Amino acid sequence: MGNIKYINIALELFGSLLSLIIIVSLSISESRRMPTGRIFMRVLICHMVILLSDALAWIFKGNMALHAVVIVRVSNFLVFSFGYIVLALFTDYLITNIGSKAEISRKPIRLMYLLCGAAVLLVVISQFTGLFYIIDETNVYHRQPGFWLSQV
């Protein structure tokens, strides 16, 4: 299990570093002025938060120190919440990109933001009810029977 943990942490950190490089590249290029460029940068920032949060959750998994308990809980919350935010932003990116070439309704974006907002609200509720996951007394993440709902 130890090697898998270190491989996951390394891959998460490498992915966040790649996201950061792309963000910096987009920031200094002309695409930052385009709507799709700005939305894509937001997607990358959220993706980087997910990767770094997941890496922190792996690093502190099973550690019973107070800071580790807080980090694991906050990290898992961020992974779930920002996953939904990325979904909404990516929908916005696709609709904006397609909309620059053809007439297209913006209703799917509004619907996706509404659905993802509801999903983030369920993640908040899950912190108190254990709907999606729990963090046990040894500071380890466990999926719960309602986890399937988080994947819908």
Tab-separated table of N, CA and C in Angstrom:
chain	number	residue	atom	x	y	z
A	1	MET	N	0.822	-1.199	0.000
A	1	MET	CA	0.000	0.000	0.000
A	1	MET	C	0.861	1.256	0.000
A	2	GLY	N	2.021	1.212	0.604
A	2	GLY	CA	2.900	2.370	0.701
A	2	GLY	C	3.317	2.907	-0.650
A	3	ASN	N	3.701	2.011	-1.575
A	3	ASN	CA	4.146	2.448	-2.898
A	3	ASN	C	3.014	3.085	-3.691
A	4	ILE	N	1.825	2.529	-3.584
A	4	ILE	CA	0.672	3.092	-4.292
A	4	ILE	C	0.401	4.499	-3.787
A	5	LYS	N	0.508	4.690	-2.496
A	5	LYS	CA	0.297	6.018	-1.906
A	5	LYS	C	1.279	7.021	-2.497
A	6	TYR	N	2.542	6.667	-2.562
A	6	TYR	CA	3.553	7.595	-3.071
A	6	TYR	C	3.401	7.840	-4.567
A	7	ILE	N	3.004	6.821	-5.301
A	7	ILE	CA	2.762	7.002	-6.734
A	7	ILE	C	1.587	7.946	-6.953
A	8	ASN	N	0.506	7.765	-6.197
A	8	ASN	CA	-0.653	8.659	-6.317
A	8	ASN	C	-0.283	10.096	-5.980
A	9	ILE	N	0.449	10.284	-4.903
A	9	ILE	CA	0.857	11.636	-4.509
A	9	ILE	C	1.711	12.264	-5.607
A	10	ALA	N	2.663	11.507	-6.134
A	10	ALA	CA	3.539	12.031	-7.185
A	10	ALA	C	2.746	12.405	-8.431
A	11	LEU	N	1.816	11.549	-8.837
A	11	LEU	CA	1.011	11.847	-10.022
A	11	LEU	C	0.116	13.066	-9.814
A	12	GLU	N	-0.451	13.189	-8.625
A	12	GLU	CA	-1.311	14.346	-8.325
A	12	GLU	C	-0.490	15.635	-8.367
A	13	LEU	N	0.693	15.609	-7.772
A	13	LEU	CA	1.541	16.802	-7.764
A	13	LEU	C	2.044	17.134	-9.166
A	14	PHE	N	2.380	16.103	-9.939
A	14	PHE	CA	2.825	16.326	-11.313
A	14	PHE	C	1.701	16.936	-12.153
A	15	GLY	N	0.490	16.425	-11.999
A	15	GLY	CA	-0.654	16.973	-12.724
A	15	GLY	C	-0.932	18.416	-12.349
A	16	SER	N	-0.791	18.738	-11.056
A	16	SER	CA	-1.015	20.130	-10.642
A	16	SER	C	0.088	21.042	-11.168
A	17	LEU	N	1.304	20.531	-11.242
A	17	LEU	CA	2.400	21.314	-11.821
A	17	LEU	C	2.152	21.578	-13.310
A	18	LEU	N	1.695	20.564	-14.034
A	18	LEU	CA	1.356	20.762	-15.447
A	18	LEU	C	0.237	21.787	-15.609
A	19	SER	N	-0.770	21.701	-14.748
A	19	SER	CA	-1.862	22.677	-14.795
A	19	SER	C	-1.330	24.085	-14.552
A	20	LEU	N	-0.431	24.221	-13.594
A	20	LEU	CA	0.155	25.530	-13.298
A	20	LEU	C	0.944	26.061	-14.494
A	21	ILE	N	1.701	25.205	-15.148
A	21	ILE	CA	2.474	25.620	-16.336
A	21	ILE	C	1.533	26.090	-17.441
A	22	ILE	N	0.445	25.372	-17.649
A	22	ILE	CA	-0.524	25.771	-18.676
A	22	ILE	C	-1.196	27.087	-18.292
A	23	ILE	N	-1.523	27.259	-17.009
A	23	ILE	CA	-2.134	28.517	-16.545
A	23	ILE	C	-1.191	29.689	-16.801
A	24	VAL	N	0.078	29.526	-16.450
A	24	VAL	CA	1.063	30.597	-16.674
A	24	VAL	C	1.194	30.875	-18.170
A	25	SER	N	1.243	29.829	-18.982
A	25	SER	CA	1.341	30.004	-20.433
A	25	SER	C	0.137	30.756	-20.983
A	26	LEU	N	-1.053	30.385	-20.534
A	26	LEU	CA	-2.255	31.082	-20.987
A	26	LEU	C	-2.278	32.531	-20.498
A	27	SER	N	-1.745	32.773	-19.311
A	27	SER	CA	-1.742	34.117	-18.741
A	27	SER	C	-0.891	35.088	-19.548
A	28	ILE	N	0.162	34.588	-20.156
A	28	ILE	CA	1.042	35.473	-20.915
A	28	ILE	C	0.732	35.458	-22.413
A	29	SER	N	-0.243	34.671	-22.821
A	29	SER	CA	-0.594	34.605	-24.236
A	29	SER	C	-1.802	35.489	-24.530
A	30	GLU	N	-2.124	35.605	-25.790
A	30	GLU	CA	-3.274	36.403	-26.221
A	30	GLU	C	-4.601	35.742	-25.858
A	31	SER	N	-4.608	34.445	-25.631
A	31	SER	CA	-5.866	33.735	-25.377
A	31	SER	C	-6.513	34.135	-24.053
A	32	ARG	N	-5.745	34.803	-23.182
A	32	ARG	CA	-6.329	35.226	-21.904
A	32	ARG	C	-7.395	36.287	-22.101
A	33	ARG	N	-7.368	36.947	-23.249
A	33	ARG	CA	-8.360	37.988	-23.540
A	33	ARG	C	-9.652	37.406	-24.118
A	34	MET	N	-9.568	36.191	-24.609
A	34	MET	CA	-10.741	35.558	-25.204
A	34	MET	C	-11.592	34.928	-24.092
A	35	PRO	N	-12.930	34.937	-24.271
A	35	PRO	CA	-13.784	34.313	-23.242
A	35	PRO	C	-13.436	32.852	-22.989
A	36	THR	N	-13.159	32.097	-24.050
A	36	THR	CA	-12.829	30.686	-23.850
A	36	THR	C	-11.511	30.519	-23.106
A	37	GLY	N	-10.564	31.406	-23.350
A	37	GLY	CA	-9.284	31.346	-22.648
A	37	GLY	C	-9.443	31.590	-21.160
A	38	ARG	N	-10.283	32.562	-20.808
A	38	ARG	CA	-10.516	32.863	-19.389
A	38	ARG	C	-11.241	31.709	-18.697
A	39	ILE	N	-12.233	31.141	-19.377
A	39	ILE	CA	-12.963	30.014	-18.776
A	39	ILE	C	-12.037	28.808	-18.625
A	40	PHE	N	-11.216	28.554	-19.647
A	40	PHE	CA	-10.301	27.418	-19.582
A	40	PHE	C	-9.306	27.595	-18.433
A	41	MET	N	-8.856	28.815	-18.185
A	41	MET	CA	-7.961	29.060	-17.048
A	41	MET	C	-8.662	28.748	-15.733
A	42	ARG	N	-9.945	29.079	-15.627
A	42	ARG	CA	-10.706	28.760	-14.422
A	42	ARG	C	-10.826	27.244	-14.241
A	43	VAL	N	-11.053	26.537	-15.354
A	43	VAL	CA	-11.117	25.074	-15.293
A	43	VAL	C	-9.795	24.518	-14.767
A	44	LEU	N	-8.687	25.036	-15.291
A	44	LEU	CA	-7.372	24.554	-14.863
A	44	LEU	C	-7.094	24.874	-13.397
A	45	ILE	N	-7.491	26.048	-12.945
A	45	ILE	CA	-7.288	26.416	-11.543
A	45	ILE	C	-8.077	25.468	-10.637
A	46	CYS	N	-9.326	25.228	-10.988
A	46	CYS	CA	-10.140	24.295	-10.196
A	46	CYS	C	-9.562	22.885	-10.230
A	47	HIS	N	-9.084	22.479	-11.386
A	47	HIS	CA	-8.477	21.157	-11.520
A	47	HIS	C	-7.235	21.054	-10.645
A	48	MET	N	-6.455	22.130	-10.606
A	48	MET	CA	-5.267	22.142	-9.767
A	48	MET	C	-5.640	22.037	-8.285
A	49	VAL	N	-6.712	22.705	-7.878
A	49	VAL	CA	-7.187	22.604	-6.493
A	49	VAL	C	-7.575	21.155	-6.180
A	50	ILE	N	-8.261	20.505	-7.122
A	50	ILE	CA	-8.650	19.105	-6.923
A	50	ILE	C	-7.419	18.224	-6.735
A	51	LEU	N	-6.447	18.375	-7.625
A	51	LEU	CA	-5.250	17.533	-7.557
A	51	LEU	C	-4.460	17.766	-6.274
A	52	LEU	N	-4.270	19.036	-5.901
A	52	LEU	CA	-3.524	19.330	-4.680
A	52	LEU	C	-4.276	18.854	-3.442
A	53	SER	N	-5.596	19.018	-3.441
A	53	SER	CA	-6.396	18.546	-2.308
A	53	SER	C	-6.333	17.038	-2.183
A	54	ASP	N	-6.414	16.344	-3.309
A	54	ASP	CA	-6.339	14.890	-3.274
A	54	ASP	C	-4.960	14.432	-2.799
A	55	ALA	N	-3.910	15.124	-3.235
A	55	ALA	CA	-2.563	14.781	-2.769
A	55	ALA	C	-2.452	14.978	-1.259
A	56	LEU	N	-3.007	16.075	-0.748
A	56	LEU	CA	-2.979	16.312	0.698
A	56	LEU	C	-3.755	15.239	1.453
A	57	ALA	N	-4.892	14.831	0.894
A	57	ALA	CA	-5.675	13.768	1.534
A	57	ALA	C	-4.864	12.480	1.602
A	58	TRP	N	-4.127	12.166	0.541
A	58	TRP	CA	-3.281	10.971	0.548
A	58	TRP	C	-2.137	11.104	1.555
A	59	ILE	N	-1.526	12.299	1.597
A	59	ILE	CA	-0.373	12.507	2.487
A	59	ILE	C	-0.773	12.335	3.953
A	60	PHE	N	-1.934	12.885	4.326
A	60	PHE	CA	-2.324	12.893	5.736
A	60	PHE	C	-3.287	11.775	6.120
A	61	LYS	N	-3.608	10.903	5.187
A	61	LYS	CA	-4.498	9.771	5.464
A	61	LYS	C	-3.932	8.920	6.601
A	62	GLY	N	-4.763	8.689	7.618
A	62	GLY	CA	-4.356	7.848	8.733
A	62	GLY	C	-3.551	8.560	9.809
A	63	ASN	N	-3.147	9.797	9.570
A	63	ASN	CA	-2.401	10.578	10.557
A	63	ASN	C	-3.401	11.164	11.549
A	64	MET	N	-3.174	10.969	12.830
A	64	MET	CA	-4.146	11.385	13.840
A	64	MET	C	-3.850	12.750	14.455
A	65	ALA	N	-2.822	13.450	13.990
A	65	ALA	CA	-2.544	14.793	14.503
A	65	ALA	C	-3.716	15.707	14.151
A	66	LEU	N	-3.962	16.712	14.972
A	66	LEU	CA	-5.104	17.599	14.771
A	66	LEU	C	-5.078	18.260	13.397
A	67	HIS	N	-3.900	18.757	12.993
A	67	HIS	CA	-3.815	19.407	11.679
A	67	HIS	C	-4.119	18.414	10.556
A	68	ALA	N	-3.705	17.173	10.709
A	68	ALA	CA	-3.954	16.157	9.691
A	68	ALA	C	-5.439	15.830	9.585
A	69	VAL	N	-6.118	15.764	10.719
A	69	VAL	CA	-7.559	15.495	10.728
A	69	VAL	C	-8.301	16.593	9.978
A	70	VAL	N	-7.921	17.837	10.236
A	70	VAL	CA	-8.555	18.971	9.557
A	70	VAL	C	-8.239	18.939	8.063
A	71	ILE	N	-6.985	18.704	7.718
A	71	ILE	CA	-6.569	18.693	6.306
A	71	ILE	C	-7.296	17.605	5.526
A	72	VAL	N	-7.423	16.413	6.082
A	72	VAL	CA	-8.104	15.320	5.370
A	72	VAL	C	-9.570	15.673	5.125
A	73	ARG	N	-10.227	16.239	6.112
A	73	ARG	CA	-11.635	16.605	5.948
A	73	ARG	C	-11.823	17.721	4.923
A	74	VAL	N	-11.008	18.767	5.040
A	74	VAL	CA	-11.110	19.882	4.095
A	74	VAL	C	-10.729	19.423	2.692
A	75	SER	N	-9.693	18.620	2.579
A	75	SER	CA	-9.240	18.149	1.269
A	75	SER	C	-10.308	17.315	0.565
A	76	ASN	N	-10.919	16.392	1.279
A	76	ASN	CA	-11.969	15.570	0.665
A	76	ASN	C	-13.172	16.420	0.268
A	77	PHE	N	-13.522	17.382	1.094
A	77	PHE	CA	-14.611	18.301	0.753
A	77	PHE	C	-14.285	19.064	-0.529
A	78	LEU	N	-13.054	19.559	-0.645
A	78	LEU	CA	-12.653	20.312	-1.838
A	78	LEU	C	-12.624	19.438	-3.087
A	79	VAL	N	-12.166	18.208	-2.951
A	79	VAL	CA	-12.134	17.300	-4.110
A	79	VAL	C	-13.548	17.104	-4.656
A	80	PHE	N	-14.489	16.819	-3.781
A	80	PHE	CA	-15.870	16.622	-4.230
A	80	PHE	C	-16.449	17.912	-4.802
A	81	SER	N	-16.334	19.014	-4.071
A	81	SER	CA	-16.958	20.272	-4.481
A	81	SER	C	-16.362	20.818	-5.776
A	82	PHE	N	-15.047	20.841	-5.861
A	82	PHE	CA	-14.427	21.393	-7.058
A	82	PHE	C	-14.611	20.487	-8.274
A	83	GLY	N	-14.847	19.202	-8.038
A	83	GLY	CA	-15.191	18.318	-9.161
A	83	GLY	C	-16.462	18.786	-9.844
A	84	TYR	N	-17.440	19.199	-9.049
A	84	TYR	CA	-18.691	19.714	-9.620
A	84	TYR	C	-18.475	21.075	-10.273
A	85	ILE	N	-17.642	21.902	-9.669
A	85	ILE	CA	-17.367	23.214	-10.247
A	85	ILE	C	-16.672	23.067	-11.596
A	86	VAL	N	-15.740	22.127	-11.707
A	86	VAL	CA	-15.076	21.873	-12.991
A	86	VAL	C	-16.093	21.446	-14.038
A	87	LEU	N	-17.026	20.602	-13.649
A	87	LEU	CA	-18.067	20.156	-14.574
A	87	LEU	C	-18.876	21.342	-15.105
A	88	ALA	N	-19.266	22.247	-14.226
A	88	ALA	CA	-20.034	23.427	-14.643
A	88	ALA	C	-19.186	24.338	-15.534
A	89	LEU	N	-17.943	24.567	-15.146
A	89	LEU	CA	-17.070	25.432	-15.939
A	89	LEU	C	-16.764	24.830	-17.308
A	90	PHE	N	-16.568	23.517	-17.350
A	90	PHE	CA	-16.282	22.884	-18.634
A	90	PHE	C	-17.488	22.970	-19.560
A	91	THR	N	-18.691	22.841	-19.006
A	91	THR	CA	-19.901	23.024	-19.811
A	91	THR	C	-19.944	24.452	-20.360
A	92	ASP	N	-19.625	25.413	-19.503
A	92	ASP	CA	-19.559	26.813	-19.920
A	92	ASP	C	-18.535	26.988	-21.039
A	93	TYR	N	-17.373	26.349	-20.883
A	93	TYR	CA	-16.322	26.424	-21.901
A	93	TYR	C	-16.804	25.866	-23.241
A	94	LEU	N	-17.437	24.693	-23.205
A	94	LEU	CA	-17.914	24.078	-24.449
A	94	LEU	C	-18.984	24.919	-25.130
A	95	ILE	N	-19.958	25.382	-24.356
A	95	ILE	CA	-21.038	26.183	-24.931
A	95	ILE	C	-20.488	27.503	-25.477
A	96	THR	N	-19.569	28.131	-24.763
A	96	THR	CA	-18.967	29.381	-25.228
A	96	THR	C	-18.160	29.145	-26.496
A	97	ASN	N	-17.429	28.045	-26.533
A	97	ASN	CA	-16.625	27.722	-27.714
A	97	ASN	C	-17.518	27.444	-28.922
A	98	ILE	N	-18.532	26.628	-28.731
A	98	ILE	CA	-19.461	26.326	-29.830
A	98	ILE	C	-20.233	27.585	-30.218
A	99	GLY	N	-20.610	28.392	-29.216
A	99	GLY	CA	-21.354	29.625	-29.466
A	99	GLY	C	-20.580	30.649	-30.265
A	100	SER	N	-19.264	30.559	-30.267
A	100	SER	CA	-18.465	31.490	-31.072
A	100	SER	C	-18.499	31.116	-32.551
A	101	LYS	N	-18.967	29.907	-32.858
A	101	LYS	CA	-19.011	29.436	-34.240
A	101	LYS	C	-20.435	29.279	-34.769
A	102	ALA	N	-21.388	29.124	-33.873
A	102	ALA	CA	-22.782	28.919	-34.281
A	102	ALA	C	-23.698	29.454	-33.190
A	103	GLU	N	-24.928	29.720	-33.566
A	103	GLU	CA	-25.920	30.178	-32.594
A	103	GLU	C	-26.323	29.012	-31.699
A	104	ILE	N	-26.189	29.207	-30.392
A	104	ILE	CA	-26.503	28.134	-29.452
A	104	ILE	C	-27.073	28.744	-28.171
A	105	SER	N	-27.992	28.046	-27.574
A	105	SER	CA	-28.638	28.517	-26.348
A	105	SER	C	-27.673	28.426	-25.170
A	106	ARG	N	-27.805	29.352	-24.243
A	106	ARG	CA	-26.994	29.335	-23.023
A	106	ARG	C	-27.735	28.635	-21.880
A	107	LYS	N	-28.907	28.084	-22.178
A	107	LYS	CA	-29.686	27.400	-21.141
A	107	LYS	C	-28.944	26.215	-20.517
A	108	PRO	N	-28.202	25.422	-21.295
A	108	PRO	CA	-27.475	24.302	-20.658
A	108	PRO	C	-26.486	24.765	-19.587
A	109	ILE	N	-25.896	25.947	-19.785
A	109	ILE	CA	-24.955	26.456	-18.787
A	109	ILE	C	-25.690	26.760	-17.484
A	110	ARG	N	-26.826	27.445	-17.602
A	110	ARG	CA	-27.598	27.778	-16.406
A	110	ARG	C	-28.048	26.514	-15.684
A	111	LEU	N	-28.508	25.530	-16.460
A	111	LEU	CA	-28.945	24.267	-15.875
A	111	LEU	C	-27.781	23.566	-15.170
A	112	MET	N	-26.620	23.548	-15.811
A	112	MET	CA	-25.459	22.866	-15.222
A	112	MET	C	-25.001	23.570	-13.946
A	113	TYR	N	-24.998	24.902	-13.954
A	113	TYR	CA	-24.632	25.625	-12.726
A	113	TYR	C	-25.629	25.331	-11.606
A	114	LEU	N	-26.891	25.234	-11.934
A	114	LEU	CA	-27.923	24.912	-10.946
A	114	LEU	C	-27.713	23.498	-10.389
A	115	LEU	N	-27.507	22.527	-11.278
A	115	LEU	CA	-27.282	21.146	-10.844
A	115	LEU	C	-26.006	21.012	-10.013
A	116	CYS	N	-24.951	21.673	-10.445
A	116	CYS	CA	-23.685	21.589	-9.707
A	116	CYS	C	-23.778	22.316	-8.375
A	117	GLY	N	-24.540	23.399	-8.324
A	117	GLY	CA	-24.783	24.069	-7.041
A	117	GLY	C	-25.511	23.152	-6.080
A	118	ALA	N	-26.505	22.428	-6.594
A	118	ALA	CA	-27.235	21.460	-5.767
A	118	ALA	C	-26.293	20.343	-5.306
A	119	ALA	N	-25.400	19.913	-6.181
A	119	ALA	CA	-24.452	18.851	-5.820
A	119	ALA	C	-23.493	19.317	-4.728
A	120	VAL	N	-23.020	20.561	-4.830
A	120	VAL	CA	-22.142	21.093	-3.782
A	120	VAL	C	-22.905	21.188	-2.463
A	121	LEU	N	-24.171	21.571	-2.528
A	121	LEU	CA	-25.007	21.608	-1.325
A	121	LEU	C	-25.116	20.207	-0.707
A	122	LEU	N	-25.250	19.181	-1.546
A	122	LEU	CA	-25.284	17.803	-1.034
A	122	LEU	C	-23.952	17.408	-0.398
A	123	VAL	N	-22.847	17.917	-0.927
A	123	VAL	CA	-21.544	17.634	-0.309
A	123	VAL	C	-21.499	18.265	1.086
A	124	VAL	N	-22.031	19.484	1.203
A	124	VAL	CA	-22.082	20.138	2.511
A	124	VAL	C	-22.944	19.311	3.466
A	125	ILE	N	-24.096	18.870	2.995
A	125	ILE	CA	-24.984	18.040	3.823
A	125	ILE	C	-24.291	16.735	4.209
A	126	SER	N	-23.528	16.194	3.279
A	126	SER	CA	-22.819	14.936	3.532
A	126	SER	C	-21.799	15.061	4.660
A	127	GLN	N	-21.302	16.261	4.901
A	127	GLN	CA	-20.341	16.453	5.987
A	127	GLN	C	-20.964	16.130	7.342
A	128	PHE	N	-22.268	16.300	7.437
A	128	PHE	CA	-22.959	16.084	8.702
A	128	PHE	C	-23.726	14.763	8.748
A	129	THR	N	-24.040	14.208	7.562
A	129	THR	CA	-24.868	12.997	7.523
A	129	THR	C	-24.117	11.756	7.054
A	130	GLY	N	-22.949	11.934	6.429
A	130	GLY	CA	-22.233	10.795	5.877
A	130	GLY	C	-22.889	10.242	4.622
A	131	LEU	N	-23.591	11.074	3.881
A	131	LEU	CA	-24.290	10.632	2.676
A	131	LEU	C	-23.339	10.050	1.638
A	132	PHE	N	-22.264	10.766	1.315
A	132	PHE	CA	-21.331	10.322	0.275
A	132	PHE	C	-20.152	9.544	0.846
A	133	TYR	N	-19.610	10.050	1.942
A	133	TYR	CA	-18.425	9.441	2.544
A	133	TYR	C	-18.336	9.828	4.012
A	134	ILE	N	-17.500	9.093	4.725
A	134	ILE	CA	-17.172	9.457	6.105
A	134	ILE	C	-15.655	9.387	6.256
A	135	ILE	N	-15.173	10.077	7.263
A	135	ILE	CA	-13.777	9.956	7.673
A	135	ILE	C	-13.846	9.302	9.056
A	136	ASP	N	-13.283	8.099	9.164
A	136	ASP	CA	-13.436	7.350	10.417
A	136	ASP	C	-12.511	7.872	11.522
A	137	GLU	N	-12.537	7.188	12.658
A	137	GLU	CA	-11.771	7.616	13.825
A	137	GLU	C	-10.262	7.502	13.621
A	138	THR	N	-9.828	6.772	12.590
A	138	THR	CA	-8.391	6.682	12.283
A	138	THR	C	-8.007	7.629	11.158
A	139	ASN	N	-8.898	8.560	10.807
A	139	ASN	CA	-8.665	9.587	9.787
A	139	ASN	C	-8.500	8.988	8.388
A	140	VAL	N	-9.343	8.001	8.092
A	140	VAL	CA	-9.328	7.348	6.785
A	140	VAL	C	-10.691	7.526	6.122
A	141	TYR	N	-10.680	7.872	4.846
A	141	TYR	CA	-11.871	8.097	4.026
A	141	TYR	C	-12.540	6.769	3.685
A	142	HIS	N	-13.877	6.725	3.808
A	142	HIS	CA	-14.655	5.546	3.410
A	142	HIS	C	-15.896	6.003	2.657
A	143	ARG	N	-16.139	5.379	1.509
A	143	ARG	CA	-17.367	5.667	0.765
A	143	ARG	C	-18.563	5.087	1.493
A	144	GLN	N	-19.703	5.759	1.323
A	144	GLN	CA	-20.938	5.332	1.957
A	144	GLN	C	-21.945	4.899	0.895
A	145	PRO	N	-23.048	4.288	1.307
A	145	PRO	CA	-24.038	3.814	0.325
A	145	PRO	C	-24.564	4.904	-0.608
A	146	GLY	N	-24.577	6.151	-0.177
A	146	GLY	CA	-25.059	7.239	-1.024
A	146	GLY	C	-24.011	7.772	-1.985
A	147	PHE	N	-22.820	7.162	-2.009
A	147	PHE	CA	-21.739	7.635	-2.888
A	147	PHE	C	-22.164	7.667	-4.348
A	148	TRP	N	-22.975	6.695	-4.761
A	148	TRP	CA	-23.416	6.627	-6.162
A	148	TRP	C	-24.079	7.931	-6.586
A	149	LEU	N	-24.787	8.578	-5.657
A	149	LEU	CA	-25.466	9.829	-5.966
A	149	LEU	C	-24.466	10.928	-6.324
A	150	SER	N	-23.325	10.906	-5.686
A	150	SER	CA	-22.304	11.919	-5.985
A	150	SER	C	-21.729	11.739	-7.391
A	151	GLN	N	-21.852	10.546	-7.938
A	151	GLN	CA	-21.328	10.260	-9.274
A	151	GLN	C	-22.339	10.495	-10.384
A	152	VAL	N	-23.594	10.661	-10.011
A	152	VAL	CA	-24.659	10.882	-11.007
A	152	VAL	C	-24.470	12.244	-11.623
